[in-house]
Every structure is written in C-alpha cells, then in structure tokens.
Amino acid sequence: MNALLTQLRALVGDAHVLTHDDPATDLSAWEQDWRKRAHGRALAVVRPGSTDEVAGVVKACVAARVSIVPQGGNTGMVVGSVPDDTGTQVVLSLSRMKAVRELDAANLTITVEAGCVLQELQETAERAELLFPLSLAAEGSCTIGGNLATNAGGTQVVRYGNTRDLCLGLEVVTAQGQIWHGLGGLRKDNTGYDLRNLFVGSEGTLGIITAATLKLYPRPAARLTAWTAVPSLDAAVELLGLAHQHLGAGLTGFEVMGQFALSLVNKHFSQLRVPLWRDTPYCVLLENSDSESEAHARAQFERLLETALEREVLNDAVVAENLAQAQQLWHIRESIPLAQAEEGLNIKHDISVPVSRIPAFCHETDALLQREIPGVRLVNFGHLGDGNLHYNVQAPEGTDGPLFLKSYEEKVNSLVFDAVKRYHGSISAEHGIGSLKVGKLPLYKDPVAMALMRQIKLSLDPLNLLNPGRVIEP
Ligand code: FAD
Ligand code: MLT
Ligand code: ZN
C-alpha cells in the first residue's frame, strides 16, 4: 500500500493525499456520513485537481486493486460516499475541481467541474441573469457531481425535472482510467446508446463524473410563495390539481409538511416561527414563478387560493409579501431534515407513488405502523408535486434512537416498502440506494432490470473497484 500512496502523492501532490499516518490529520469529515449512520476508515483521502489527475489516480488504484469511493460534498442520505471500515479504500474527493469552464448564455448552458458546490453554480447563473433551477437544502455543501451521481431531485422538480433532466453532457473517468469526453450543449443527439443517462444516478459505481454541461433557464420576472393549511392529504392532492390548472408552467414548487414534522422545527428551531401548523394535519408550500410581473403572479395566486378556499381544500393561507418572507418560509420547510436529525437517529424513506394514490398509501401505512409499533412517530413531508414523500419514522417519545433502529429498522423498512410495492411505487425517489438499501433493491425491483444492471456494472467495472457494495451487489 505504501507504493500506491507514494504514487498517488506524486500524481496529485503531498498536500492532497491525506492519511491516518499523520496524527494531526482528522479524516472524520470524509469518513462519516451526514446522517451519522456509518463511520468508516479510509486508506487515504485523495483530492485530485484535474481530470487527468483523476484518471491517473484511478489507473494507480486499479493496478493496486484498491477500490475507490468517489465523494463530493458528503451530504448523501444513503451511506454511499464514505469508505467501509477496512482501511483499504481510497476516498476520491472531487472538492478541488470546482471551475466553471464555460457559460454560453445564447445556448442557455453552463459547463462546470464536478466539485462545484451547487449554490456557487446557482450564483454563477444568477450573475449572468439566468437560472440554474436545481435547489435543495444541502445546496451550500453538495456538489454538482454528487447531484448528478444521485440524480438529485429537490424542490423544483415539478417544473424543471430531476438533475438528469438538467444535464446535456458529461465528462467521465471510467473504471479503467480512460476519459470519456461527452461534454457539449446539444439538446438533440441520437447517435446510439445514451451513456450520459447511464452515469447519471449511478452513485459512483460506473464511473467518476469530472465535469458536466447543464441547462440554464431565463430567470422568472417574479417568484411568489404561499404557505397554506389544508384539512387533509386528499385536500392537498386536490390543491395540487388546482395549482396545475391555475398556474400552468408557473407552478415551480409544491411541498407538503405533516404536523409532526413541523412540530419538530418548532421544537428545535423555535426562532423560525412556523405559521399555521398547530390546528391542521398538513401544510403546503407553493411557489408560483411568473415570466410577466409580480402583479400578474399575485393575481393568479389569489384566484387559485380563492377557488381552493371555496372548495374547502384549504383552511388558511399566507402569501409572502416580499423575498425575505418567501425565503423564511422556504427555510422552515428546508429545516425539517435538520430538526429531525436534532430529534435523534431515525429511519428515512424516500418513496414515490402516483400522486393520486398518496392519501390512500398514507392512511393505510400510518395505521399499519401504529398497529405494529405503538407510539411510533411519523415525520411525513416532501415533494408532493412529484409524488415523492419523505415518509420517515422516528422512535416513540423517550425511546433510545440507536436501540430503536437496531430493534425495528428492518421491520419498519419491510412494512413501508411492501406498502410501496402494493401501490406500484419506488423505494427511492431521489436519494438513491447507496449501501443502506442495497439489500432491499432486489426484493422490490423487476428481476430483469436487476439482471441488466448487473451486466452493465460487470462490463463497465469488471473488477468491482468503483464504490463496491453500493447500488448493486455483483
Ligand atoms: P456525496 O454525498 O458526496 O455523494 C453521493 C453519491 O454520489 C455517493 O454514492 C458518491 O460516491 C457519488 N458521487 C459523488 N460525487 C461523484 C462524482 N463526481 N462522480 C461519481 N460519483 C460521485 N437529495 C435530493 O435528491 N433532494 C433533496 O431535496 C435533498 N435534500 C437534502 C437536504 C439535506 C439537508 C441533505 C443533507 C441532503 C439532501 N439531499 C437531497 C441528499 C442529496 O443526495 C445530496 O444532498 C446531494 O445530491 C449529494 O451531493 P454530494 O456532493 O454531497 O454527494
Ligand atoms: C428534503 O427534501 O428535505 C430531503 O430530501 C431531505 C430528507 O429526506 O430528510
Ligand atoms: Zn427531498
């Protein structure tokens, strides 16, 4: 292993190969996942500064038969970006590769390196008076490489799609250390198999994304946010239908938040002043983006909310008066995962079912969980506009979190995933499989799809050196 480390240092520079040999170096930031579900031990954390260096690192690791765990901002939810505990894996961090290579305003595209932090990318687009619409609570730390590798969703999918839909081209280092030059701003290209879409969502198991060409959009003239209290989930789904009807392509966000989820924000971040949550089972956050004017957006929003009130699909609503108020409302929504983490270890489910079936799914599964594990607390929130719920499960009040997970995680997962299957849904809408769901995937995914995925993995990474144990077992 020493020979490999020497070679890696020669490739990327001493300062960019971090190991446990130096007692002053703390590697926990790369070895522990965001949710504190796993703490591994790396042979080394290697931080290349260019695509050629990434290719060199991969070649050296392949020659030494050492496996590689690609890492961006390490904000993933499914334990996919940290090493196992053997001390034999190299964490390949893309954090130094953050250059914006090109912004083509006329083509509405931007080409950036994989380590570019999402928020920096959004700000670069904004400076050019354009919009990069991907938006999620981790945007201050997650990287575009990680977003692409997980096909991240976030809060604007209802209008702009997942990260996959925003990607036009990729540069990838293969498992053999070759560079695939697939960048480019084409919106049409039917020259054979779609390699780009193979790497997007592959969670570091098929190749290392080093750069991407992404779509930009014109910035809306106005963005308005409303916070509403709805009497039930059925009403929330009806409100979604009305919002589609009234706002058309202006509907850029539709987030649902259960009362218990909001009570956690109220408990752990009381300074945020959550509106309307005490007397309603669910709140919904809506966003209307308008290409005309704020007055037009407001008039449209008012018509929508009046109709919804008349039809009794909402009880109350607050429309943000200005940008600061809108940001405050979004901040409350985005604080739910953090409040949940403050409350203690929990079981996360990032599921999707057809929007129309979400109320029935929740009625049935809520009752099932309550029956099987009395006192269990459901932290239910998410991207209702996309049929994607974070159907999370917190231990009963006063119960020890780790002990609860040890005793019930398997059972809770099976109950929830079986229900998802009955409703023709997916066990991962946006966070991916990582290692947390790798054992479950074969039970819920079509067997022919699993076999094809295995063949793809085997042909692209025959030595199983790229993020082994994630997504798919060989
Ligand atoms: P990492 O966590 O470092 O890595 C994630 C996976 O991608 C790993 O398997 C890793 O090996 C692989 N990977 C990373 N970089 C590369 C690369 N360059 N090439 C190949 N593989 C790579 N997700 C959503 O979809 N929607 C949300 O709304 C959302 N909200 C979140 C809110 C919070 C508070 C947090 C902490 C996370 C949230 N996430 C959400 C999870 C989400 O997956 C990540 O935030 C983000 O997409 C991961 O980016 P990252 O750079 O941190 O990747
Ligand atoms: C979100 O939408 O906030 C997330 O994807 C995070 C979570 O599931 O906790
Ligand atoms: Zn989410």
PDB file of N, CA and C in Angstrom, residues 75 122 157 164 217 226 247 256 264 373 378 393:
ATOM      1  N   THR A  75     -23.039  14.854   1.480  1.00  0.00           N
ATOM      2  CA  THR A  75     -24.342  15.146   2.079  1.00  0.00           C
ATOM      3  C   THR A  75     -25.376  14.075   1.744  1.00  0.00           C
ATOM      4  N   GLN A 122     -25.515  28.010  -8.820  1.00  0.00           N
ATOM      5  CA  GLN A 122     -26.735  28.850  -8.903  1.00  0.00           C
ATOM      6  C   GLN A 122     -26.347  30.322  -8.980  1.00  0.00           C
ATOM      7  N   VAL A 157     -38.587  20.187  -8.970  1.00  0.00           N
ATOM      8  CA  VAL A 157     -38.740  19.115  -9.964  1.00  0.00           C
ATOM      9  C   VAL A 157     -40.075  19.208 -10.703  1.00  0.00           C
ATOM     10  N   ARG A 164     -31.067  14.801 -13.723  1.00  0.00           N
ATOM     11  CA  ARG A 164     -30.932  14.136 -15.033  1.00  0.00           C
ATOM     12  C   ARG A 164     -31.497  15.006 -16.164  1.00  0.00           C
ATOM     13  N   TYR A 217     -31.906  28.409 -17.571  1.00  0.00           N
ATOM     14  CA  TYR A 217     -33.226  28.928 -17.961  1.00  0.00           C
ATOM     15  C   TYR A 217     -33.248  30.434 -17.753  1.00  0.00           C
ATOM     16  N   ALA A 226     -46.498  30.826  -1.228  1.00  0.00           N
ATOM     17  CA  ALA A 226     -47.642  30.816  -0.302  1.00  0.00           C
ATOM     18  C   ALA A 226     -47.524  29.623   0.633  1.00  0.00           C
ATOM     19  N   LEU A 247     -51.936  27.727 -12.499  1.00  0.00           N
ATOM     20  CA  LEU A 247     -50.603  28.318 -12.679  1.00  0.00           C
ATOM     21  C   LEU A 247     -49.859  27.754 -13.888  1.00  0.00           C
ATOM     22  N   VAL A 256     -45.353  19.352   0.703  1.00  0.00           N
ATOM     23  CA  VAL A 256     -46.289  19.079   1.786  1.00  0.00           C
ATOM     24  C   VAL A 256     -45.501  18.839   3.077  1.00  0.00           C
ATOM     25  N   LEU A 264     -41.489  19.468  15.008  1.00  0.00           N
ATOM     26  CA  LEU A 264     -40.056  19.295  15.299  1.00  0.00           C
ATOM     27  C   LEU A 264     -39.275  20.570  14.973  1.00  0.00           C
ATOM     28  N   ILE A 373     -46.099  -0.966  15.782  1.00  0.00           N
ATOM     29  CA  ILE A 373     -45.138  -0.373  16.719  1.00  0.00           C
ATOM     30  C   ILE A 373     -45.826   0.805  17.417  1.00  0.00           C
ATOM     31  N   LEU A 378     -44.439   9.586  13.003  1.00  0.00           N
ATOM     32  CA  LEU A 378     -44.218   9.684  11.558  1.00  0.00           C
ATOM     33  C   LEU A 378     -43.871  11.116  11.158  1.00  0.00           C
ATOM     34  N   VAL A 393     -39.547   7.741   9.887  1.00  0.00           N
ATOM     35  CA  VAL A 393     -40.074   7.138  11.112  1.00  0.00           C
ATOM     36  C   VAL A 393     -39.132   7.434  12.278  1.00  0.00           C
TER      37      VAL A 393
END
